[in-house]
Structure formats: C-alpha cells, structure tokens
C-alpha cells in the first residue's frame, strides 16, 4: 500500500531555494522505499542548508524522522547500531550518561545520522579525528531497485565510500553502526585566544602548543585593513574528572536539562545590516576574547551553541540565507581566506556567523568535503545580488584549488562543482552501477548536472 503523501513546498535550513514537492513519512523501516515512478530523495531533519535534501519540482522527499530506533549497543567496543532517522541528539542522550560521545560532532546535534553520513559532516576535531564517515563501520542501504544491501570499508567498499559524502544519492540509508568514544564527563575544558588579525589566527592554528582536541575560530568578517580576520580561536577537550569543579565532579556524566527557546519571528530584511552586525561583532569579540584563562563549560555551549535557540534561521527573515562554506588546500589557505574576507568586507556583506577551522587529511570518499586545509564559513542573508556575489567568490575559490561544501551550497554551477570535486567520475561509476536510471535524485543533483551519464 502506498504511503500518504503531502503536497507542499520543500526547502533546506537556509530557506532558499524553495521547491514544490511531495512528502511522506514512513513509520517502519520496511516502508522506506521509492515511489513506483519518478524520482525521490531521503530527507532526515532538513538541516542541509541548500537543496541537497530537497526533491526536484513535484518529486518525492521521504522523511526519515520516525525511523529512529536503536538496534544494538556494544559498550565494550563503543559501537551503536541504529536506524538512520535517529538524530545525533538522541545518540548523545543515550551515550553520554554511559560515558560515551560521538567521535565527530558538527555544529548542530539536530541532524539525522543518515544525513551525517550522506554529508560526511566534520567537527572542530577534523585535524585529529577525520570526518563522521571515518567512524562508521557498516551501512545498510535500500537501493533504487528495492534491494537491501550492506556495505562497509571491507564489504563493497566502493559503495560504502560513495555513500559517505554522497549526498543521499546512492540509496536510502536504513541503518548504520557508528563508533563512539569514551569520555570522563559531559563537560569541556576550554580556552580562548584573541587574534588581532588573520595572520595571528593562522599562527595559533599552526602552533601545537595551543592546539587541542577541538579547535575553531570565530571571525569578524566585517573587520578590514590591519584588523582583517580579527578573531577568537576557541580550543577545548572533553574534561577529565580532575579538571572539574567539585560541584559537578561527582555527577560528571549527567546532561544538563534542555532549555527550549525558539526564535519568535522572522526578522525584517533590514534588521541584519552592516551596522547591526558590526555592533554585535564588537561586543562578541570583547566578551569572548576576555576568556584567556582555562574554563569549564558544558558540551551544549561548546559544540552546539546555535541549538540553544530553536528556529534560529528566522533571524535572516523569510527570504532566508545562504551559507558559503569552502575548503582551501593548506598550501594556499592563508592567501585564499584573506582574499575571500577582503571581498566580503569590501562588499559590506554582513555575515552574522563566520567560522574558520583547520582540517586534516580526507578519507577515500570521492565526494567528501573535508580535506587537508582550512575551511571558512560565511552566513549571508539572501537578496537579489547575493547569487552574483557568491558566483564570483566561488570562481576565486576554485582558482585556489578549493571547493564548496555540498551540504551547505545552493548556488554553484556544474562547472564549479566539477572543478572542486575532481573525483566525481569515480563516484559516478558507482552511481551508474546501483542506480543507472537516476531514480534517487535531488534538486542539488539536477542543479549541478550530476546526472551526466544518462
């Protein structure tokens, strides 16, 4: 029996672009399948910023949020097997009180495990631990043919690595086994390093004495001239019990109760302007730069600060926003990041959130985003001039040998995609083997011209 479908408008977290489509929500894993005709894409929590989890016009999105059952737990190995619709937040709520934590945590805990694999998400510790897919031991997939298969780094490794970072296009991820790491507490021992400019930020990132398990920099993208790249490098690690104050040390694995607060309304387009963002940045720099002594904070504050405000994307208004997240190889990262920040500052593009991270070597996945280099993120409100600005920025990015993060992108052209992902043909060979008719497709795959083999 066919599942009920809702005809609706579907978009990503950035609220741009918007596509008319159909949505169904299977209750049981046995219902996770393609429609009898037409194309479809799986969709977890809708946290991909652009159109990666958005169906092309009037096609189907299969929302997996109800497929979130935990199937097996091996505490000796730290191995958790679960349905792919489960969220990272549910994993943390299960694992943290037992003394475990995801080896890789991106900037939100509100994404599905299937989405984390499909985007091969990374965290603040990529230079030490790699990306999410590197800690997945097995994946069960429903292929376009309806067949269910299992793949891993040892069993059909080509399909496994094509699925890791494959943006959900190789099949519907049914379940996965993920490796967790033991922790002593649900607290983080952190320290901040204020940087007057970009040169200083890069020096700190490259200094092993100031590195830690997790390292990231908040950047004031409106700073210019000698202050270009003014930032705060934030470093931290899971605190051991000896680092905790007495009032939490006795209950070190107890998660703090969640505070549910939603952003109350869509802000008008004029609210986020260079002046208001400049004022916010000045205040934020002053408060965060003052934390030069080691301090202890909870995991929510360190790993997922934006999750404290539900629906925070309403900050950018009804027209939404775009996140430009790029990777530049390490040899040219300083030069490339400098030019992008100079262009953003000159254009007075008011990025409310700008982040710089150092990444380590990538994994064998042909479409995985992270690799040895630096990644810069800019959140920019959508307006009619934004596509042209991002197009120019992406052209400059590719001239440095860089690429965009497909989980965040909404504007790249097929040419820019091909330059950024030179291993696409390797991925395409697997796609043609498991889905030669491209039944599993998305607005992103069609926008980027990925269906070239038809």
Short mmCIF file of C-alpha atoms in Angstrom, two decimals:
data_model
loop_
_atom_site.label_atom_id
_atom_site.label_comp_id
_atom_site.label_asym_id
_atom_site.label_seq_id
_atom_site.Cartn_x
_atom_site.Cartn_y
_atom_site.Cartn_z
CA UNK A 1 0.00 0.00 0.00
CA UNK A 2 1.36 3.41 -0.95
CA UNK A 3 2.08 5.83 1.90
CA UNK A 4 0.05 9.01 2.19
CA UNK A 5 1.80 11.96 0.61
CA UNK A 6 1.61 15.63 1.43
CA UNK A 7 1.89 18.12 -1.42
CA UNK A 8 3.86 21.03 -0.05
CA UNK A 9 6.72 23.48 -0.53
CA UNK A 10 10.08 21.99 0.49
CA UNK A 11 13.29 23.82 1.31
CA UNK A 12 16.51 23.42 3.27
CA UNK A 13 17.56 25.05 6.54
CA UNK A 14 18.63 28.21 4.70
CA UNK A 15 15.05 28.56 3.31
CA UNK A 16 16.45 29.02 -0.21
CA UNK A 17 15.66 27.63 -2.75
CA UNK A 18 12.03 26.54 -2.35
CA UNK A 19 10.65 23.70 -4.48
CA UNK A 20 7.13 22.31 -4.76
CA UNK A 21 7.24 18.63 -3.86
CA UNK A 22 5.62 15.66 -2.19
CA UNK A 23 6.48 14.43 1.28
CA UNK A 24 5.85 11.13 3.01
CA UNK A 25 6.94 9.88 6.42
CA UNK A 26 7.29 6.10 6.74
CA UNK A 27 6.57 4.67 10.21
CA UNK A 28 8.52 1.44 9.76
CA UNK A 29 11.81 0.66 8.11
CA UNK A 30 10.03 -1.74 5.76
CA UNK A 31 8.18 1.25 4.30
CA UNK A 32 11.41 3.02 3.32
CA UNK A 33 11.21 2.66 -0.44
CA UNK A 34 10.99 4.58 -3.69
CA UNK A 35 7.71 5.52 -5.38
CA UNK A 36 6.58 3.37 -8.31
CA UNK A 37 7.66 6.08 -10.74
CA UNK A 38 9.55 9.35 -10.69
CA UNK A 39 12.47 10.48 -8.58
CA UNK A 40 12.92 10.71 -4.81
CA UNK A 41 15.44 11.71 -2.16
CA UNK A 42 15.64 10.79 1.52
CA UNK A 43 15.36 13.65 3.99
CA UNK A 44 16.22 13.48 7.68
CA UNK A 45 15.75 16.61 9.76
CA UNK A 46 16.02 19.08 6.85
CA UNK A 47 19.29 20.51 8.20
CA UNK A 48 21.10 20.64 4.86
CA UNK A 49 21.25 24.37 4.18
CA UNK A 50 20.70 24.39 0.41
CA UNK A 51 18.91 21.90 -1.82
CA UNK A 52 20.71 18.63 -1.01
CA UNK A 53 17.68 17.10 0.76
CA UNK A 54 15.11 18.83 -1.43
CA UNK A 55 13.40 16.95 -4.27
CA UNK A 56 13.27 18.44 -7.70
CA UNK A 57 9.97 20.07 -8.58
CA UNK A 58 6.96 17.91 -7.67
CA UNK A 59 9.07 14.85 -6.87
CA UNK A 60 9.16 12.98 -3.57
CA UNK A 61 11.05 13.57 -0.31
CA UNK A 62 10.98 10.57 2.03
CA UNK A 63 11.32 11.99 5.53
CA UNK A 64 13.02 9.52 7.85
CA UNK A 65 12.45 11.22 11.22
CA UNK A 66 10.24 8.39 12.52
CA UNK A 67 12.82 5.72 11.65
CA UNK A 68 14.89 6.37 14.76
CA UNK A 69 15.06 3.10 16.65
CA UNK A 70 18.24 1.98 18.43
CA UNK A 71 19.02 -1.59 17.40
CA UNK A 72 22.17 -2.71 19.22
CA UNK A 73 24.75 -1.39 21.69
CA UNK A 74 28.14 -2.89 22.44
CA UNK A 75 29.61 -0.98 25.43
CA UNK A 76 32.90 -2.85 25.24
CA UNK A 77 33.52 -1.70 21.67
CA UNK A 78 31.57 1.59 21.93
CA UNK A 79 29.60 0.52 18.84
CA UNK A 80 26.00 1.70 18.37
CA UNK A 81 23.71 0.37 15.63
CA UNK A 82 20.62 2.44 14.91
CA UNK A 83 18.11 3.42 12.25
CA UNK A 84 19.30 6.31 10.12
CA UNK A 85 16.49 8.68 11.10
CA UNK A 86 17.77 8.89 14.68
CA UNK A 87 19.36 12.21 15.49
CA UNK A 88 22.78 12.98 16.89
CA UNK A 89 20.95 14.49 19.85
CA UNK A 90 19.28 11.14 20.57
CA UNK A 91 22.67 9.44 20.33
CA UNK A 92 24.16 11.87 22.87
CA UNK A 93 21.22 11.48 25.26
CA UNK A 94 21.73 7.70 25.12
CA UNK A 95 25.50 7.57 25.14
CA UNK A 96 26.71 10.44 27.35
CA UNK A 97 25.30 9.12 30.65
CA UNK A 98 27.02 5.81 29.78
CA UNK A 99 30.37 7.57 29.32
CA UNK A 100 30.45 7.82 25.52
CA UNK A 101 30.19 10.61 22.93
CA UNK A 102 30.20 10.79 19.10
CA UNK A 103 33.75 10.85 17.78
CA UNK A 104 32.72 13.64 15.39
CA UNK A 105 30.18 16.33 16.29
CA UNK A 106 29.21 19.03 13.76
CA UNK A 107 27.77 22.41 14.76
CA UNK A 108 24.30 21.03 15.44
CA UNK A 109 23.10 17.92 17.25
CA UNK A 110 19.72 18.20 15.50
CA UNK A 111 20.65 16.33 12.32
CA UNK A 112 19.91 12.72 11.47
CA UNK A 113 22.59 10.03 11.43
CA UNK A 114 21.69 9.32 7.80
CA UNK A 115 22.29 12.99 6.99
CA UNK A 116 25.57 12.99 8.90
CA UNK A 117 26.79 10.08 6.74
CA UNK A 118 25.40 11.48 3.48
CA UNK A 119 27.15 14.81 4.06
CA UNK A 120 30.19 13.23 5.79
CA UNK A 121 29.98 16.00 8.37
CA UNK A 122 33.02 17.19 10.25
CA UNK A 123 33.59 18.86 13.59
CA UNK A 124 36.14 21.01 15.33
CA UNK A 125 38.46 17.99 15.61
CA UNK A 126 38.80 17.01 11.96
CA UNK A 127 42.55 17.63 12.04
CA UNK A 128 42.76 14.90 14.71
CA UNK A 129 39.82 12.52 14.09
CA UNK A 130 38.71 12.96 10.48
CA UNK A 131 35.05 13.17 9.47
CA UNK A 132 31.91 11.30 10.52
CA UNK A 133 32.12 8.62 7.82
CA UNK A 134 35.53 7.55 9.04
CA UNK A 135 33.85 6.24 12.21
CA UNK A 136 31.02 4.32 10.54
CA UNK A 137 31.69 0.59 10.46
CA UNK A 138 28.67 -0.55 8.41
CA UNK A 139 25.73 0.85 6.45
CA UNK A 140 22.52 -0.85 5.31
CA UNK A 141 21.04 0.68 2.16
CA UNK A 142 17.86 0.39 0.13
CA UNK A 143 18.92 0.74 -3.49
CA UNK A 144 16.80 2.19 -6.29
CA UNK A 145 16.00 -1.38 -7.37
CA UNK A 146 14.38 -2.05 -3.98
CA UNK A 147 17.19 -4.41 -2.98
CA UNK A 148 18.64 -4.06 0.52
CA UNK A 149 22.43 -4.30 0.73
CA UNK A 150 25.11 -3.95 3.39
CA UNK A 151 28.38 -2.16 2.74
CA UNK A 152 31.39 -1.27 4.86
CA UNK A 153 35.06 -0.41 4.41
CA UNK A 154 35.60 -4.15 3.93
CA UNK A 155 32.40 -5.22 2.10
CA UNK A 156 31.65 -3.42 -1.18
CA UNK A 157 33.95 -0.61 -0.11
CA UNK A 158 33.29 1.33 -3.32
CA UNK A 159 29.58 1.62 -2.49
CA UNK A 160 30.36 2.42 1.15
CA UNK A 161 32.66 5.34 0.31
CA UNK A 162 30.34 6.56 -2.46
CA UNK A 163 27.58 6.70 0.17
CA UNK A 164 29.77 8.56 2.67
CA UNK A 165 29.55 12.15 1.44
CA UNK A 166 27.35 11.02 -1.47
CA UNK A 167 24.53 13.39 -0.52
CA UNK A 168 21.99 10.57 -0.23
CA UNK A 169 22.21 9.73 -3.92
CA UNK A 170 23.43 6.11 -3.80
CA UNK A 171 20.42 4.75 -1.88
CA UNK A 172 18.21 5.27 1.15
CA UNK A 173 20.33 4.70 4.27
CA UNK A 174 18.30 2.37 6.50
CA UNK A 175 20.64 1.82 9.42
CA UNK A 176 24.27 2.23 10.40
CA UNK A 177 26.78 1.17 13.02
CA UNK A 178 28.77 4.08 14.42
CA UNK A 179 31.82 4.08 16.65
CA UNK A 180 31.65 6.25 19.79
CA UNK A 181 34.50 7.43 22.03
CA UNK A 182 34.70 7.04 25.81
CA UNK A 183 34.53 10.25 27.85
CA UNK A 184 35.07 11.06 31.52
CA UNK A 185 32.47 13.82 31.67
CA UNK A 186 29.92 15.83 29.70
CA UNK A 187 32.00 18.95 30.27
CA UNK A 188 34.65 20.63 28.16
CA UNK A 189 37.87 22.23 29.36
CA UNK A 190 38.22 25.25 27.06
CA UNK A 191 40.44 28.25 26.44
CA UNK A 192 40.20 31.23 24.08
CA UNK A 193 42.96 33.01 22.16
CA UNK A 194 42.10 36.51 20.89
CA UNK A 195 43.67 37.33 17.49
CA UNK A 196 44.07 40.88 16.20
CA UNK A 197 44.06 39.74 12.58
CA UNK A 198 44.21 36.76 10.22
CA UNK A 199 48.00 36.33 10.46
CA UNK A 200 47.74 35.83 14.18
CA UNK A 201 44.85 33.37 13.81
CA UNK A 202 46.84 31.19 11.40
CA UNK A 203 49.86 31.27 13.73
CA UNK A 204 47.75 29.96 16.58
CA UNK A 205 46.12 27.24 14.44
CA UNK A 206 49.58 26.02 13.43
CA UNK A 207 51.00 26.18 16.96
CA UNK A 208 50.92 22.67 18.50
CA UNK A 209 51.22 24.14 21.99
CA UNK A 210 47.89 25.96 21.60
CA UNK A 211 46.09 23.23 19.69
CA UNK A 212 43.62 20.93 21.45
CA UNK A 213 41.25 18.06 20.60
CA UNK A 214 38.75 20.59 19.25
CA UNK A 215 39.79 23.93 17.76
CA UNK A 216 37.77 26.55 15.87
CA UNK A 217 37.86 30.32 15.31
CA UNK A 218 35.01 32.80 15.27
CA UNK A 219 35.89 35.51 12.73
CA UNK A 220 34.70 39.10 12.46
CA UNK A 221 34.05 39.12 8.70
CA UNK A 222 33.44 42.87 8.62
CA UNK A 223 36.85 43.77 10.03
CA UNK A 224 39.17 45.21 7.39
CA UNK A 225 42.57 46.80 6.90
CA UNK A 226 45.06 45.83 9.63
CA UNK A 227 42.20 44.17 11.53
CA UNK A 228 41.21 41.87 8.66
CA UNK A 229 40.45 38.45 10.09
CA UNK A 230 40.08 39.66 13.69
CA UNK A 231 39.02 36.54 15.50
CA UNK A 232 38.94 34.39 18.61
CA UNK A 233 40.42 30.88 18.41
CA UNK A 234 38.48 28.57 20.74
CA UNK A 235 40.19 25.34 21.83
CA UNK A 236 38.98 22.60 24.15
CA UNK A 237 38.80 18.93 25.06
CA UNK A 238 36.47 16.63 26.95
CA UNK A 239 37.27 17.38 30.55
CA UNK A 240 38.60 14.62 32.80
CA UNK A 241 37.27 14.50 36.34
CA UNK A 242 40.35 16.13 37.85
CA UNK A 243 39.62 19.26 35.79
CA UNK A 244 36.05 19.64 37.06
CA UNK A 245 34.91 21.82 39.94
CA UNK A 246 33.68 19.83 42.95
CA UNK A 247 30.00 20.65 42.41
CA UNK A 248 29.92 18.76 39.07
CA UNK A 249 32.71 16.20 39.51
CA UNK A 250 30.51 13.81 41.49
CA UNK A 251 27.91 13.70 38.70
CA UNK A 252 30.18 14.28 35.72
CA UNK A 253 28.12 12.32 33.17
CA UNK A 254 24.77 13.99 33.89
CA UNK A 255 23.48 16.05 30.98
CA UNK A 256 22.07 19.48 31.74
CA UNK A 257 18.28 19.79 31.19
CA UNK A 258 17.46 21.27 27.81
CA UNK A 259 16.12 24.79 27.61
CA UNK A 260 13.64 25.06 24.76
CA UNK A 261 13.62 28.58 23.34
CA UNK A 262 12.51 29.35 19.81
CA UNK A 263 13.36 32.47 17.84
CA UNK A 264 9.95 34.15 17.94
CA UNK A 265 9.53 35.70 14.48
CA UNK A 266 11.01 36.29 11.03
CA UNK A 267 13.13 39.42 11.27
CA UNK A 268 12.63 42.05 8.56
CA UNK A 269 15.30 42.14 5.84
CA UNK A 270 16.81 45.41 7.10
CA UNK A 271 17.46 44.11 10.62
CA UNK A 272 20.73 42.38 9.69
CA UNK A 273 22.77 45.16 8.14
CA UNK A 274 26.48 46.04 8.29
CA UNK A 275 25.93 48.38 11.24
CA UNK A 276 23.97 45.94 13.41
CA UNK A 277 26.35 43.06 12.63
CA UNK A 278 29.37 45.31 13.29
CA UNK A 279 27.96 46.22 16.71
CA UNK A 280 27.28 42.56 17.51
CA UNK A 281 30.75 41.52 16.37
CA UNK A 282 32.43 44.17 18.52
CA UNK A 283 30.53 43.03 21.61
CA UNK A 284 31.08 39.33 20.89
CA UNK A 285 34.81 39.84 20.33
CA UNK A 286 35.14 41.75 23.60
CA UNK A 287 33.34 39.10 25.68
CA UNK A 288 34.94 36.01 24.10
CA UNK A 289 38.45 37.47 23.87
CA UNK A 290 38.40 38.00 27.63
CA UNK A 291 38.33 34.24 28.32
CA UNK A 292 42.10 33.75 28.12
CA UNK A 293 42.31 31.56 31.22
CA UNK A 294 41.16 27.89 31.03
CA UNK A 295 37.49 27.43 31.94
CA UNK A 296 34.95 24.60 32.02
CA UNK A 297 31.73 24.72 30.00
CA UNK A 298 29.01 22.21 29.15
CA UNK A 299 29.01 20.34 25.84
CA UNK A 300 25.97 22.24 24.55
CA UNK A 301 27.73 25.60 24.87
CA UNK A 302 30.97 24.36 23.30
CA UNK A 303 29.73 22.11 20.49
CA UNK A 304 26.22 23.33 19.68
CA UNK A 305 25.77 26.99 20.70
CA UNK A 306 23.19 27.74 17.99
CA UNK A 307 20.96 24.85 19.07
CA UNK A 308 20.13 26.84 22.21
CA UNK A 309 17.78 28.93 20.05
CA UNK A 310 15.32 26.87 18.04
CA UNK A 311 14.42 28.09 14.56
CA UNK A 312 17.37 30.49 14.63
CA UNK A 313 17.29 30.67 10.84
CA UNK A 314 14.31 33.04 11.22
CA UNK A 315 16.95 35.61 12.15
CA UNK A 316 17.52 36.02 8.40
CA UNK A 317 13.89 36.71 7.54
CA UNK A 318 11.51 34.98 5.16
CA UNK A 319 13.86 35.24 2.18
CA UNK A 320 16.36 33.08 4.02
CA UNK A 321 20.12 32.98 3.81
CA UNK A 322 22.99 31.15 2.19
CA UNK A 323 25.97 29.60 3.88
CA UNK A 324 29.17 29.83 1.88
CA UNK A 325 31.43 27.14 3.32
CA UNK A 326 34.58 26.50 1.40
CA UNK A 327 37.73 24.40 1.71
CA UNK A 328 41.10 25.73 0.56
CA UNK A 329 44.12 23.42 0.46
CA UNK A 330 46.60 24.16 3.20
CA UNK A 331 49.40 25.44 0.96
CA UNK A 332 47.25 28.34 -0.29
CA UNK A 333 44.75 28.62 2.57
CA UNK A 334 46.14 31.79 4.14
CA UNK A 335 46.18 33.60 0.80
CA UNK A 336 42.73 32.34 -0.26
CA UNK A 337 40.99 33.04 3.05
CA UNK A 338 42.47 36.53 3.05
CA UNK A 339 41.07 37.29 -0.41
CA UNK A 340 37.59 35.97 0.46
CA UNK A 341 37.47 38.03 3.66
CA UNK A 342 38.71 41.10 1.78
CA UNK A 343 35.98 40.67 -0.83
CA UNK A 344 33.30 40.16 1.83
CA UNK A 345 34.44 43.19 3.83
CA UNK A 346 34.70 45.39 0.69
CA UNK A 347 31.21 44.35 -0.44
CA UNK A 348 29.89 45.07 3.08
CA UNK A 349 28.43 41.57 3.22
CA UNK A 350 27.26 41.34 6.80
CA UNK A 351 27.97 37.78 7.83
CA UNK A 352 26.38 37.21 11.23
CA UNK A 353 28.33 33.99 11.70
CA UNK A 354 31.83 33.43 10.28
CA UNK A 355 33.97 30.48 11.26
CA UNK A 356 37.49 29.31 10.38
CA UNK A 357 38.68 25.76 11.02
CA UNK A 358 41.76 23.73 10.26
CA UNK A 359 41.05 20.35 8.64
CA UNK A 360 43.22 17.26 8.34
CA UNK A 361 43.62 14.66 5.58
CA UNK A 362 40.42 13.39 3.97
CA UNK A 363 39.12 9.84 3.66
CA UNK A 364 38.61 7.69 0.49
CA UNK A 365 35.07 9.06 -0.19
CA UNK A 366 35.14 10.72 -3.65
CA UNK A 367 32.56 13.41 -2.76
CA UNK A 368 33.59 14.01 0.84
CA UNK A 369 34.16 17.70 1.51
CA UNK A 370 36.83 17.79 4.25
CA UNK A 371 40.49 17.50 3.31
CA UNK A 372 43.84 18.85 4.41
CA UNK A 373 43.41 22.62 4.52
CA UNK A 374 41.26 25.31 6.08
CA UNK A 375 37.51 25.82 5.86
CA UNK A 376 35.89 29.25 6.07
CA UNK A 377 32.15 29.72 6.62
CA UNK A 378 30.10 32.85 5.95
CA UNK A 379 26.35 33.13 6.62
CA UNK A 380 24.83 35.74 4.32
CA UNK A 381 21.21 36.97 4.10
CA UNK A 382 19.59 36.28 0.75
CA UNK A 383 18.93 39.19 -1.59
CA UNK A 384 18.84 39.60 -5.35
CA UNK A 385 22.55 40.48 -5.54
CA UNK A 386 23.75 37.50 -3.49
CA UNK A 387 23.88 34.87 -6.29
CA UNK A 388 26.23 37.01 -8.40
CA UNK A 389 28.45 37.78 -5.40
CA UNK A 390 28.69 34.10 -4.43
CA UNK A 391 29.35 33.14 -8.05
CA UNK A 392 32.38 35.46 -8.15
CA UNK A 393 33.53 34.21 -4.76
CA UNK A 394 33.29 30.59 -5.91
CA UNK A 395 35.28 31.32 -9.07
CA UNK A 396 38.04 32.78 -6.91
CA UNK A 397 37.80 29.78 -4.60
CA UNK A 398 38.32 27.28 -7.41
CA UNK A 399 41.35 29.26 -8.60
CA UNK A 400 42.95 28.37 -5.24
CA UNK A 401 42.12 24.69 -5.75
CA UNK A 402 39.23 24.92 -3.29
CA UNK A 403 35.68 23.63 -3.25
CA UNK A 404 32.28 24.26 -1.68
CA UNK A 405 30.53 22.06 0.89
CA UNK A 406 27.63 20.45 -0.96
CA UNK A 407 25.57 20.15 2.25
CA UNK A 408 25.53 23.93 2.50
CA UNK A 409 25.57 25.03 -1.14
CA UNK A 410 22.63 26.37 -3.16
CA UNK A 411 24.30 28.34 -5.97
CA UNK A 412 27.29 26.53 -7.52
CA UNK A 413 27.25 25.74 -11.23
CA UNK A 414 28.06 22.35 -12.80
CA UNK A 415 31.42 23.72 -13.91
CA UNK A 416 32.35 24.96 -10.43
CA UNK A 417 31.27 21.62 -8.95
CA UNK A 418 33.39 19.59 -11.39
CA UNK A 419 36.48 21.70 -10.68
CA UNK A 420 36.03 21.36 -6.94
CA UNK A 421 35.36 17.61 -6.97
CA UNK A 422 37.81 16.04 -9.45
CA UNK A 423 36.94 12.51 -8.19
CA UNK A 424 33.35 12.87 -9.36
CA UNK A 425 33.81 10.32 -12.18
CA UNK A 426 34.92 7.73 -9.63
CA UNK A 427 31.72 8.35 -7.66
CA UNK A 428 29.61 8.38 -10.83
CA UNK A 429 30.78 4.90 -11.78
CA UNK A 430 29.30 3.55 -8.54
CA UNK A 431 26.11 5.55 -9.01
CA UNK A 432 25.67 4.13 -12.50
CA UNK A 433 26.12 0.61 -11.09
CA UNK A 434 23.46 0.92 -8.38
CA UNK A 435 21.04 3.43 -9.93
CA UNK A 436 21.59 3.74 -13.70
CA UNK A 437 18.22 5.45 -14.22
CA UNK A 438 18.90 8.05 -11.50
CA UNK A 439 15.69 7.25 -9.60
CA UNK A 440 17.31 8.68 -6.48
CA UNK A 441 17.97 12.32 -7.23
CA UNK A 442 17.56 15.75 -5.69
CA UNK A 443 17.31 19.39 -6.63
CA UNK A 444 21.05 19.58 -5.93
CA UNK A 445 21.96 16.69 -8.26
CA UNK A 446 19.94 18.25 -11.05
CA UNK A 447 21.28 21.78 -10.47
CA UNK A 448 24.87 20.52 -10.55
CA UNK A 449 24.33 18.42 -13.67
CA UNK A 450 25.41 15.26 -11.87
CA UNK A 451 23.12 13.09 -14.00
CA UNK A 452 25.52 13.25 -16.92
CA UNK A 453 25.67 9.51 -17.51
CA UNK A 454 22.05 9.06 -18.55
#
